[in-house]
Amino acid sequence: MSEDIPIWRIKYLPKTLDEVYGRSDVKNKLKEYINSKNFPHLLFLGPEGIGKTTIARLFSQEFLGSFYEPNLKIVYADVPLTSEERTKARSEAHYSTNKIGRLAGMTITTPAFIQVQIKPFVRVKAMGDVPFKIVIVKNFETLSSDQQGFRRLMESFGSNCRMILISHNISGIIDPIKSRCQLVMIPPINVKEFEVLIKTVAKNEKIMIENGTEEILYKITKGKIAKAIDLLQIASINDNTVSVEKLYENSMVFHKDLIRSLLLMTLKGQFHKARELSRKIQSNYKYTVQELFILLYNELTKIPLGTYALANCINVIADADFRAIDGRDSDIQISNLLSKLCYYSEFL
Amino acid sequence: MSESSLNKMPWVEKYRPKSMSEMALPSAKLKGHKVDLSEELKKFIIIFFQEKKKINDENHKIKSFNRTHEEKEQKKLIKISPDKVAVLLEGPPGVGKTSIVYALANDLNLDVIETNASDVRTKKGLESKLNESIKSRGIMDFISQSKDKILLIDEIDGLYGVADKGAVPTILNIIDSTQFPIIMCSNEYKQNLQPLYNKIHKLEINPLSQDEVLRIAQRILIKEKITNLQEGMINSIIEKNHGDLRGVINDLQGISQGSSGKLDSELINSLNRDSTEEIFLIIRDLFQNVSTLKQARDLTNKSDVDYNFLYKWVNENIPSFIKLNSELAVAYDNLSIADEIFGRIQKTQNWSTLPYFYDLFAGGVSLSQKSRKENQGFRKVSFPRYISTGMFSLNANERLVVEKIKKKYEISEIEAIQDFLPFLRVLASVSRKQLKLVSDWLELDATEKKLLKIDS
């Protein structure tokens, strides 16, 4: 591992499939695929942030060997297309060649995402000494209706290109796709392996870890390795020791200040300022409404309030959250919550 | 013109400025820089005629060269660049875009050939109206030294639909072949005019300031010998029109001629100009004048502003009218239910519940104010800045940083912003050394470094 990477989560990113921490069942299965030089379309399932993409990427790299660069593409389904890509997709929509019938002479458009991100790649033949290309599609469930477009694609271009679809929500994936893929469940790392991992990191970085801290770290981060390593780095940055208290102190540090000052502003009844700040937070961090509400809720429980007042505040947040499910304009829903907290603050 | 026929004229025409010196000059912007509108236009016309003369002479030489040489050696005629031929004035209605062209023409002793939205502006229509007068000067011109001309293509944002088919390419052709400068006027950006925007410069004209409008209005009132209009009423008329001088003059004429001697504020309030300013008026009315649910309903029914859009305006402007926290909470309660209902309508297509949506976002919000004393007077109505589309987008700076991260570390853009960048910020805020380490490693430059320090 090179010493000059200042960010630990990247420094300790596994470089080969063998280096992936734990999960030996999955690794063995994937290695069989590599040995037999063939695999069906794969669907990776597992909670967020536990390393599904890392495993998929390393597996593809090892499968394709030295030819992996031209033959591998990673696509993020949840990142919207840029305007240029959308224009391109529109311009590439083709006219039907049917001479009769409903589609005669009509413009046929395939979903823009497939048109731009997938099709150009899968159409071209694989380069070098590899059986086929590989496309990794992350957060596949966010494609919703565009998933239909994948059905034909997986069949007609299947011999030239295999797909690894990654998702954390199996109910978001339509049945025809599930039936075309081999399901691979990727569990989070288990506690024992996690402890070993943290200890190696600590040894490498020469930091002292108090007993039992690893377990707490596992609980806080829910087995998300990257998050855990981030937390470890921040907690240890000043004096090279990590204790349970320090971990708790730092676990919310990422957005703590802004969310807390937002909450304090509302509790002082300054609606106007609070709205400005919440817009700033939204534009900087791109939270969804629900994520922001949860952060506010977590922060609220740390403020010393009476039980009755706290219950009322939580009630307000829950109500706003409920409305935001159906609401169209997230700014209105956030403003609603802020204004109610501002009003409620007058009785505190 | 006789006295009686002058009296029948609309004041707008009667007092249309004859010269630049009489005009209330609005401020203008060219490519984001403030410019003096009259100077800029004068410069444009003078430079055009100089350039055109030069180019005509050159072309004359080329033509004679081509006559004496073989075909393959022939030179092409040179053209003047389109941004020196034509200029676009873009601004709200009634600030004097058309007037300034006429005043300028008067000052420089030019004729104006005008075409506006009332003409049929198809390819043929435009050509027959403009082409004969703009192509090379006729024989008669050599005999009787005739005036030079300006072409004014007014209201070009009104070019659309089948009726004006082919107009934009024709205007581009005219720009290529004209012997006279072209000035175009438009109220707002239009997608179908993009080919034009690409070729020519755009002067953005701001609304007139209230003082400027007041000065002109008073001058007209003195000339018309109208004395029974109080200062307050003039001001409220001007306020209603938001820098639209034409609107103000029309209102003044309407009031002073429509009522025999007796003037009241009711009449002034009844004057309602249907324009792009309508939404401002609706928002003000909604918060300041509506006192029953029926009034709120009438207001939303009367307006033809898209409700989809209107309720976002309401959201943006609630805090500038309602100051009390208790009233704010009620207002937002109603607005958020309205939003929820709207979301359900979109999902289930159950449009029969739309009336609830209307009542909640208009009446519900407006009537949440218990008293109207505090919110009277002029309040700033602002455009909804935050239009949440549910889509995620990065600004240019963030995009650069994310690109750099992606070079080192395979991560999606959303993860980078939600998860990784906040971590980097915390890390960078610990010490200067860490900031340097991180930014050196990512090869960030000074402006991008600022993104890491944004909260601290």
Short mmCIF file of C-alpha atoms in Angstrom, two decimals, chain B:
data_model
loop_
_atom_site.label_atom_id
_atom_site.label_comp_id
_atom_site.label_asym_id
_atom_site.label_seq_id
_atom_site.Cartn_x
_atom_site.Cartn_y
_atom_site.Cartn_z
CA MET B 1 -52.39 68.57 -36.73
CA SER B 2 -55.39 70.40 -35.40
CA GLU B 3 -56.10 70.76 -31.72
CA SER B 4 -59.17 68.50 -31.80
CA SER B 5 -57.50 65.61 -33.56
CA LEU B 6 -54.63 65.81 -31.08
CA ASN B 7 -57.11 65.47 -28.25
CA LYS B 8 -58.49 62.26 -29.67
CA MET B 9 -55.05 60.68 -29.97
CA PRO B 10 -53.95 58.21 -27.39
CA TRP B 11 -51.49 59.95 -25.11
CA VAL B 12 -48.98 57.22 -25.74
CA GLU B 13 -48.77 58.29 -29.38
CA LYS B 14 -49.20 61.96 -28.64
CA TYR B 15 -46.27 62.02 -26.25
CA ARG B 16 -44.11 59.51 -28.02
CA PRO B 17 -40.65 61.10 -27.83
CA LYS B 18 -39.47 62.84 -30.96
CA SER B 19 -35.85 62.87 -29.95
CA MET B 20 -33.49 60.99 -27.72
CA SER B 21 -33.20 63.99 -25.43
CA GLU B 22 -36.90 63.75 -24.53
CA MET B 23 -36.73 60.10 -23.62
CA ALA B 24 -36.75 58.45 -20.27
CA LEU B 25 -33.78 56.26 -20.93
CA PRO B 26 -33.88 52.85 -19.30
CA SER B 27 -30.60 51.31 -18.22
CA ALA B 28 -29.30 48.48 -20.34
CA LYS B 29 -26.85 45.65 -20.26
CA LEU B 30 -24.69 44.21 -23.02
CA LYS B 31 -23.17 40.83 -22.22
CA GLY B 32 -23.64 41.54 -18.53
CA HIS B 33 -21.99 44.98 -18.61
CA LYS B 34 -23.91 48.16 -18.07
CA VAL B 35 -23.99 50.38 -21.13
CA ASP B 36 -25.57 53.66 -22.11
CA LEU B 37 -28.42 52.61 -24.36
CA SER B 38 -28.55 55.65 -26.61
CA GLU B 39 -24.78 55.82 -27.05
CA GLU B 40 -24.65 52.12 -27.83
CA LEU B 41 -27.37 52.32 -30.46
CA LYS B 42 -25.93 55.45 -32.05
CA LYS B 43 -22.54 53.79 -32.22
CA PHE B 44 -24.09 50.69 -33.72
CA ILE B 45 -25.81 52.61 -36.52
CA ILE B 46 -22.86 54.83 -37.34
CA ILE B 47 -20.44 51.91 -37.41
CA PHE B 48 -22.82 49.96 -39.58
CA PHE B 49 -22.93 52.63 -42.25
CA GLN B 50 -19.15 53.07 -42.19
CA GLU B 51 -18.52 49.35 -42.47
CA LYS B 52 -21.15 48.91 -45.12
CA LYS B 53 -19.60 51.65 -47.23
CA LYS B 54 -16.18 50.09 -46.92
CA ILE B 55 -17.47 46.66 -47.78
CA ASN B 56 -19.51 47.89 -50.72
CA ASP B 57 -16.38 49.52 -52.15
CA GLU B 58 -14.38 46.33 -51.63
CA ASN B 59 -17.08 44.25 -53.23
CA HIS B 60 -17.18 46.65 -56.14
CA LYS B 61 -13.47 46.05 -56.71
CA ILE B 62 -13.91 42.29 -56.42
CA LYS B 63 -16.72 42.34 -58.92
CA SER B 64 -14.68 44.19 -61.47
CA PHE B 65 -11.78 41.83 -60.79
CA ASN B 66 -14.04 38.84 -61.36
CA ARG B 67 -15.28 40.26 -64.64
CA THR B 68 -11.78 40.36 -66.08
CA HIS B 69 -10.43 37.07 -64.71
CA GLU B 70 -11.08 33.41 -65.34
CA GLU B 71 -13.67 31.55 -63.39
CA LYS B 72 -11.33 29.59 -61.13
CA GLU B 73 -9.50 32.67 -59.90
CA GLN B 74 -12.64 34.47 -58.93
CA LYS B 75 -12.86 35.88 -55.46
CA LYS B 76 -15.86 35.67 -53.20
CA LEU B 77 -17.68 38.79 -52.15
CA ILE B 78 -17.05 39.72 -48.56
CA LYS B 79 -19.78 40.12 -45.99
CA ILE B 80 -20.23 42.24 -42.95
CA SER B 81 -20.44 40.25 -39.71
CA PRO B 82 -24.02 39.72 -38.51
CA ASP B 83 -23.50 41.27 -35.09
CA LYS B 84 -22.71 44.58 -36.79
CA VAL B 85 -25.84 44.37 -38.93
CA ALA B 86 -28.46 43.66 -36.34
CA VAL B 87 -29.05 44.16 -32.65
CA LEU B 88 -31.74 42.82 -30.37
CA LEU B 89 -33.38 44.90 -27.64
CA GLU B 90 -34.85 42.64 -24.99
CA GLY B 91 -36.86 44.06 -22.11
CA PRO B 92 -40.22 44.18 -20.37
CA PRO B 93 -43.15 45.79 -22.16
CA GLY B 94 -43.60 49.53 -22.14
CA VAL B 95 -40.08 50.68 -21.30
CA GLY B 96 -39.63 52.34 -24.68
CA LYS B 97 -37.94 49.86 -26.97
CA THR B 98 -39.94 50.93 -30.00
CA SER B 99 -39.88 54.59 -29.02
CA ILE B 100 -36.12 54.66 -28.76
CA VAL B 101 -35.78 53.40 -32.31
CA TYR B 102 -38.09 56.10 -33.64
CA ALA B 103 -36.45 58.80 -31.58
CA LEU B 104 -33.04 57.69 -32.76
CA ALA B 105 -34.17 57.66 -36.38
CA ASN B 106 -35.50 61.16 -35.95
CA ASP B 107 -32.22 62.37 -34.49
CA LEU B 108 -30.08 60.77 -37.17
CA ASN B 109 -32.51 61.70 -39.95
CA LEU B 110 -33.36 58.18 -40.99
CA ASP B 111 -36.59 56.49 -42.10
CA VAL B 112 -37.97 53.58 -40.14
CA ILE B 113 -39.44 50.56 -41.86
CA GLU B 114 -41.39 48.69 -39.25
CA THR B 115 -42.90 45.25 -39.12
CA ASN B 116 -44.62 43.97 -36.02
CA ALA B 117 -46.78 41.15 -34.75
CA SER B 118 -49.83 42.53 -36.52
CA ASP B 119 -48.25 41.77 -39.89
CA VAL B 120 -48.30 38.31 -41.31
CA ARG B 121 -44.68 37.44 -41.06
CA THR B 122 -44.30 34.36 -43.16
CA LYS B 123 -41.36 34.09 -45.51
CA LYS B 124 -43.33 35.70 -48.31
CA GLY B 125 -44.84 38.38 -46.16
CA LEU B 126 -41.52 39.48 -44.75
CA GLU B 127 -39.82 39.45 -48.09
CA SER B 128 -42.45 41.49 -49.82
CA LYS B 129 -42.47 43.99 -46.97
CA LEU B 130 -38.75 44.33 -46.46
CA ASN B 131 -36.75 42.93 -49.31
CA GLU B 132 -37.49 45.47 -51.98
CA SER B 133 -36.62 48.29 -49.68
CA ILE B 134 -33.48 46.77 -48.23
CA LYS B 135 -31.68 45.33 -51.21
CA SER B 136 -29.48 47.68 -53.19
CA ARG B 137 -30.75 51.18 -53.60
CA GLY B 138 -33.06 51.78 -56.53
CA ILE B 139 -32.35 53.97 -59.51
CA MET B 140 -34.39 56.75 -58.05
CA ASP B 141 -32.02 57.00 -55.13
CA PHE B 142 -29.22 58.24 -57.37
CA ILE B 143 -31.38 61.01 -58.65
CA SER B 144 -33.03 62.17 -55.47
CA GLN B 145 -30.66 61.68 -52.58
CA SER B 146 -33.15 59.74 -50.42
CA LYS B 147 -32.88 59.08 -46.73
CA ASP B 148 -31.15 56.07 -45.26
CA LYS B 149 -33.34 53.65 -43.36
CA ILE B 150 -33.51 51.53 -40.25
CA LEU B 151 -35.38 48.26 -40.26
CA LEU B 152 -37.36 47.69 -37.10
CA ILE B 153 -38.61 44.15 -36.57
CA ASP B 154 -40.78 44.61 -33.54
CA GLU B 155 -42.18 41.94 -31.24
CA ILE B 156 -40.11 39.13 -32.64
CA ASP B 157 -41.05 36.97 -29.69
CA GLY B 158 -44.47 36.96 -31.26
CA LEU B 159 -43.11 34.93 -34.15
CA TYR B 160 -44.49 31.48 -33.81
CA GLY B 161 -46.84 28.90 -35.09
CA VAL B 162 -47.83 28.05 -38.62
CA ALA B 163 -48.80 31.65 -39.29
CA ASP B 164 -45.22 32.87 -39.13
CA LYS B 165 -43.62 29.84 -40.66
CA GLY B 166 -40.15 30.31 -42.01
CA ALA B 167 -39.75 33.76 -40.51
CA VAL B 168 -36.51 33.14 -38.63
CA PRO B 169 -34.52 31.85 -41.64
CA THR B 170 -35.88 34.76 -43.66
CA ILE B 171 -34.70 37.24 -41.05
CA LEU B 172 -31.30 35.57 -41.14
CA ASN B 173 -31.27 35.92 -44.92
CA ILE B 174 -32.20 39.57 -44.64
CA ILE B 175 -29.37 40.08 -42.18
CA ASP B 176 -27.02 38.67 -44.78
CA SER B 177 -28.17 40.83 -47.64
CA THR B 178 -29.38 44.07 -46.09
CA GLN B 179 -28.08 47.52 -46.92
CA PHE B 180 -29.54 49.00 -43.74
CA PRO B 181 -29.12 48.30 -40.05
CA ILE B 182 -31.71 46.11 -38.34
CA ILE B 183 -33.03 46.55 -34.82
CA MET B 184 -35.20 43.87 -33.29
CA CYS B 185 -37.33 44.09 -30.18
CA SER B 186 -38.52 41.31 -27.95
CA ASN B 187 -39.97 40.85 -24.49
CA GLU B 188 -38.46 37.59 -23.48
CA TYR B 189 -36.26 34.72 -24.46
CA LYS B 190 -37.83 32.36 -26.95
CA GLN B 191 -36.46 28.97 -27.81
CA ASN B 192 -37.33 29.16 -31.49
CA LEU B 193 -35.26 32.31 -31.91
CA GLN B 194 -32.05 30.62 -30.85
CA PRO B 195 -30.48 30.79 -34.35
CA LEU B 196 -30.91 34.57 -34.14
CA TYR B 197 -29.47 34.86 -30.65
CA ASN B 198 -26.38 32.98 -31.80
CA LYS B 199 -25.59 35.53 -34.45
CA ILE B 200 -26.33 38.92 -32.96
CA HIS B 201 -25.75 40.92 -29.82
CA LYS B 202 -28.49 41.31 -27.29
CA LEU B 203 -29.06 44.50 -25.28
CA GLU B 204 -30.97 43.68 -22.14
CA ILE B 205 -33.15 46.58 -21.06
CA ASN B 206 -34.21 46.98 -17.45
CA PRO B 207 -37.53 48.38 -16.30
CA LEU B 208 -37.61 52.14 -15.79
CA SER B 209 -37.02 53.43 -12.30
CA GLN B 210 -40.05 54.83 -10.49
CA ASP B 211 -38.56 58.33 -10.32
CA GLU B 212 -38.05 58.37 -14.06
CA VAL B 213 -41.65 57.31 -14.68
CA LEU B 214 -42.92 59.87 -12.18
CA ARG B 215 -41.00 62.67 -13.96
CA ILE B 216 -42.55 61.84 -17.33
CA ALA B 217 -46.02 61.34 -15.84
CA GLN B 218 -45.89 64.75 -14.16
CA ARG B 219 -44.74 66.41 -17.36
CA ILE B 220 -47.67 64.94 -19.24
CA LEU B 221 -50.14 65.91 -16.52
CA ILE B 222 -48.92 69.50 -16.64
CA LYS B 223 -49.26 69.61 -20.40
CA GLU B 224 -52.76 68.17 -20.19
CA LYS B 225 -53.61 70.65 -17.42
CA ILE B 226 -54.81 67.96 -15.05
CA THR B 227 -54.53 69.05 -11.47
CA ASN B 228 -57.02 66.96 -9.52
CA LEU B 229 -54.80 63.91 -9.30
CA GLN B 230 -53.02 63.61 -6.01
CA GLU B 231 -49.41 62.60 -5.72
CA GLY B 232 -50.38 59.44 -3.81
CA MET B 233 -52.61 58.27 -6.61
CA ILE B 234 -49.95 58.84 -9.24
CA ASN B 235 -47.55 56.87 -7.13
CA SER B 236 -49.95 53.97 -6.73
CA ILE B 237 -50.55 53.89 -10.48
CA ILE B 238 -46.81 53.84 -11.08
CA GLU B 239 -46.33 51.12 -8.52
CA LYS B 240 -48.97 48.99 -10.14
CA ASN B 241 -47.18 49.14 -13.44
CA HIS B 242 -43.69 48.17 -12.33
CA GLY B 243 -41.64 50.32 -14.65
CA ASP B 244 -44.02 50.06 -17.59
CA LEU B 245 -44.20 53.70 -18.76
CA ARG B 246 -46.71 52.96 -21.49
CA GLY B 247 -49.00 51.37 -18.94
CA VAL B 248 -48.72 54.39 -16.68
CA ILE B 249 -49.56 56.83 -19.48
CA ASN B 250 -52.53 54.74 -20.59
CA ASP B 251 -53.78 54.56 -17.00
CA LEU B 252 -53.43 58.31 -16.55
CA GLN B 253 -55.39 58.95 -19.69
CA GLY B 254 -58.01 56.42 -18.68
CA ILE B 255 -58.49 57.96 -15.29
CA SER B 256 -58.47 61.59 -16.23
CA GLN B 257 -60.72 61.19 -19.28
CA GLY B 258 -62.92 58.39 -17.98
CA SER B 259 -64.16 60.12 -14.87
CA SER B 260 -65.59 63.59 -14.97
CA GLY B 261 -63.66 65.41 -12.33
CA LYS B 262 -64.17 62.90 -9.53
CA LEU B 263 -61.21 60.63 -8.95
CA ASP B 264 -61.02 57.91 -6.41
CA SER B 265 -58.60 55.19 -5.46
CA GLU B 266 -61.22 52.52 -6.21
CA LEU B 267 -60.94 53.36 -9.88
CA ILE B 268 -57.19 53.18 -9.76
CA ASN B 269 -57.32 49.79 -8.12
CA SER B 270 -59.69 48.55 -10.80
CA LEU B 271 -57.13 49.22 -13.50
CA ASN B 272 -55.52 45.88 -14.08
CA ARG B 273 -53.08 45.41 -16.85
CA ASP B 274 -52.77 41.92 -18.22
CA SER B 275 -49.05 41.52 -18.61
CA THR B 276 -46.12 39.52 -17.39
CA GLU B 277 -46.39 41.54 -14.22
CA GLU B 278 -49.72 39.91 -13.45
CA ILE B 279 -48.25 37.35 -11.12
CA PHE B 280 -46.75 40.09 -8.91
CA LEU B 281 -50.15 41.71 -8.61
CA ILE B 282 -51.84 38.44 -7.77
CA ILE B 283 -49.35 37.69 -5.03
CA ARG B 284 -49.76 41.20 -3.55
CA ASP B 285 -53.53 41.01 -3.78
CA LEU B 286 -53.61 37.60 -2.25
CA PHE B 287 -51.69 38.63 0.81
CA GLN B 288 -52.81 42.22 1.23
CA ASN B 289 -56.37 42.53 -0.03
CA VAL B 290 -58.08 39.18 0.12
CA SER B 291 -60.26 38.85 3.19
CA THR B 292 -62.73 36.09 2.34
CA LEU B 293 -62.39 32.69 0.79
CA LYS B 294 -64.57 33.78 -2.09
CA GLN B 295 -62.22 36.63 -2.96
CA ALA B 296 -59.28 34.25 -2.96
CA ARG B 297 -61.15 31.91 -5.24
CA ASP B 298 -62.06 34.72 -7.61
CA LEU B 299 -58.46 35.79 -7.73
CA THR B 300 -57.15 32.37 -8.69
CA ASN B 301 -59.99 31.77 -11.14
CA LYS B 302 -59.53 35.12 -12.84
CA SER B 303 -55.83 34.72 -13.45
CA ASP B 304 -54.56 32.61 -16.24
CA VAL B 305 -51.26 31.96 -14.51
CA ASP B 306 -50.44 28.28 -14.33
CA TYR B 307 -51.39 27.05 -10.85
CA ASN B 308 -48.50 24.65 -10.99
CA PHE B 309 -46.33 27.70 -10.93
CA LEU B 310 -48.45 30.00 -8.81
CA TYR B 311 -48.24 27.96 -5.65
CA LYS B 312 -44.46 28.01 -5.83
CA TRP B 313 -44.67 31.80 -5.94
CA VAL B 314 -46.86 31.67 -2.88
CA ASN B 315 -44.28 29.51 -1.13
CA GLU B 316 -41.44 31.87 -1.98
CA ASN B 317 -43.26 34.97 -0.82
CA ILE B 318 -44.99 33.88 2.37
CA PRO B 319 -42.19 35.14 4.66
CA SER B 320 -42.11 38.60 3.14
CA PHE B 321 -45.80 39.17 3.94
CA ILE B 322 -46.40 37.11 7.03
CA LYS B 323 -44.10 37.82 9.94
CA LEU B 324 -45.79 36.28 12.96
CA ASN B 325 -44.64 32.76 13.70
CA SER B 326 -48.11 31.58 14.64
CA GLU B 327 -49.57 32.78 11.35
CA LEU B 328 -46.59 31.38 9.43
CA ALA B 329 -47.21 27.96 10.91
CA VAL B 330 -50.87 27.99 9.87
CA ALA B 331 -50.02 29.26 6.40
CA TYR B 332 -47.42 26.59 5.83
CA ASP B 333 -49.68 23.95 7.28
CA ASN B 334 -52.24 24.75 4.61
CA LEU B 335 -49.67 25.08 1.86
CA SER B 336 -48.08 21.75 2.66
CA ILE B 337 -51.44 20.00 2.62
CA ALA B 338 -52.11 21.64 -0.73
CA ASP B 339 -48.78 20.31 -1.97
CA GLU B 340 -49.62 16.87 -0.66
CA ILE B 341 -52.99 16.92 -2.40
CA PHE B 342 -51.34 18.04 -5.60
CA GLY B 343 -48.87 15.17 -5.35
CA ARG B 344 -51.74 12.71 -4.91
CA ILE B 345 -53.57 14.17 -7.89
CA GLN B 346 -50.46 13.65 -9.99
CA LYS B 347 -50.17 10.09 -8.78
CA THR B 348 -53.80 8.99 -9.00
CA GLN B 349 -55.00 11.39 -11.70
CA ASN B 350 -57.96 12.13 -9.47
CA TRP B 351 -58.47 15.69 -10.67
CA SER B 352 -61.77 16.11 -8.87
CA THR B 353 -59.80 17.06 -5.74
CA LEU B 354 -58.16 20.03 -7.45
CA PRO B 355 -60.56 22.56 -5.83
CA TYR B 356 -59.15 21.63 -2.40
CA PHE B 357 -55.69 22.33 -3.71
CA TYR B 358 -56.74 25.77 -4.94
CA ASP B 359 -58.55 26.74 -1.76
CA LEU B 360 -55.72 25.60 0.46
CA PHE B 361 -52.85 27.28 -1.30
CA ALA B 362 -54.66 30.55 -2.04
CA GLY B 363 -57.37 31.08 0.53
CA GLY B 364 -55.81 28.92 3.20
CA VAL B 365 -52.53 30.74 3.09
CA SER B 366 -53.96 34.22 2.72
CA LEU B 367 -56.57 33.88 5.43
CA SER B 368 -54.11 32.54 7.97
CA GLN B 369 -53.31 36.18 8.71
CA LYS B 370 -55.47 37.42 11.53
CA SER B 371 -54.93 41.10 10.94
CA ARG B 372 -53.89 43.01 7.85
CA LYS B 373 -52.40 45.97 9.64
CA GLU B 374 -48.78 44.90 9.58
CA ASN B 375 -48.50 43.66 6.05
CA GLN B 376 -49.74 46.72 4.19
CA GLY B 377 -47.47 48.90 2.14
CA PHE B 378 -44.94 47.93 -0.45
CA ARG B 379 -43.47 44.47 -0.06
CA LYS B 380 -40.90 42.89 -2.26
CA VAL B 381 -42.30 40.02 -4.28
CA SER B 382 -39.58 37.72 -5.42
CA PHE B 383 -39.29 35.08 -8.06
CA PRO B 384 -39.21 31.52 -6.72
CA ARG B 385 -35.49 30.98 -6.53
CA TYR B 386 -35.64 27.49 -5.31
CA ILE B 387 -37.59 25.42 -7.77
CA SER B 388 -37.13 21.93 -6.54
CA THR B 389 -37.37 19.47 -9.33
CA GLY B 390 -36.45 16.43 -7.31
CA MET B 391 -33.48 16.20 -9.64
CA PHE B 392 -30.00 16.37 -8.42
CA SER B 393 -27.59 18.77 -10.03
CA LEU B 394 -24.10 20.00 -9.31
CA ASN B 395 -22.78 23.47 -9.82
CA ALA B 396 -19.68 23.95 -11.94
CA ASN B 397 -17.25 24.02 -9.05
CA GLU B 398 -18.64 20.94 -7.40
CA ARG B 399 -18.54 19.15 -10.71
CA LEU B 400 -14.81 19.90 -11.08
CA VAL B 401 -14.02 18.58 -7.62
CA VAL B 402 -16.11 15.47 -8.14
CA GLU B 403 -14.35 14.84 -11.45
CA LYS B 404 -11.03 15.02 -9.68
CA ILE B 405 -12.18 12.67 -6.96
CA LYS B 406 -13.42 10.24 -9.55
CA LYS B 407 -9.97 10.11 -11.13
CA LYS B 408 -8.58 8.74 -7.89
CA TYR B 409 -11.51 6.86 -6.49
CA GLU B 410 -14.38 5.09 -8.20
CA ILE B 411 -17.44 6.72 -6.69
CA SER B 412 -20.76 7.97 -7.99
CA GLU B 413 -21.46 11.68 -8.10
CA ILE B 414 -24.25 11.43 -5.57
CA GLU B 415 -22.14 9.48 -3.12
CA ALA B 416 -19.31 11.91 -3.60
CA ILE B 417 -21.49 14.86 -2.63
CA GLN B 418 -23.54 13.28 0.15
CA ASP B 419 -20.94 11.11 1.71
CA PHE B 420 -17.39 11.73 0.67
CA LEU B 421 -17.15 15.51 0.37
CA PRO B 422 -18.56 16.15 3.86
CA PHE B 423 -15.95 13.77 5.21
CA LEU B 424 -13.21 15.60 3.34
CA ARG B 425 -14.50 18.87 4.76
CA VAL B 426 -14.33 17.57 8.30
CA LEU B 427 -10.88 16.17 7.67
CA ALA B 428 -9.70 19.41 6.13
CA SER B 429 -11.10 21.48 8.98
CA VAL B 430 -9.03 19.63 11.57
CA SER B 431 -5.73 21.18 10.63
CA ARG B 432 -4.03 23.09 7.86
CA LYS B 433 -1.73 20.18 7.32
CA GLN B 434 -4.64 17.88 6.56
CA LEU B 435 -6.16 20.42 4.20
CA LYS B 436 -2.89 20.63 2.31
CA LEU B 437 -2.48 16.86 2.22
CA VAL B 438 -5.97 16.29 0.89
CA SER B 439 -5.92 19.05 -1.66
CA ASP B 440 -2.44 18.15 -2.88
CA TRP B 441 -3.46 14.59 -3.29
CA LEU B 442 -6.60 15.52 -5.24
CA GLU B 443 -4.61 18.20 -7.13
CA LEU B 444 -7.14 20.90 -6.28
CA ASP B 445 -6.53 24.54 -7.15
CA ALA B 446 -7.32 27.53 -4.95
CA THR B 447 -11.00 27.96 -5.91
CA GLU B 448 -11.69 24.28 -5.53
CA LYS B 449 -10.03 24.28 -2.14
CA LYS B 450 -12.69 26.75 -1.03
CA LEU B 451 -15.32 24.08 -1.51
CA LEU B 452 -13.60 22.04 1.17
CA LYS B 453 -13.78 24.96 3.56
CA ILE B 454 -17.34 25.96 2.81
CA ASP B 455 -18.81 25.46 6.27
CA SER B 456 -15.93 26.46 8.46
#
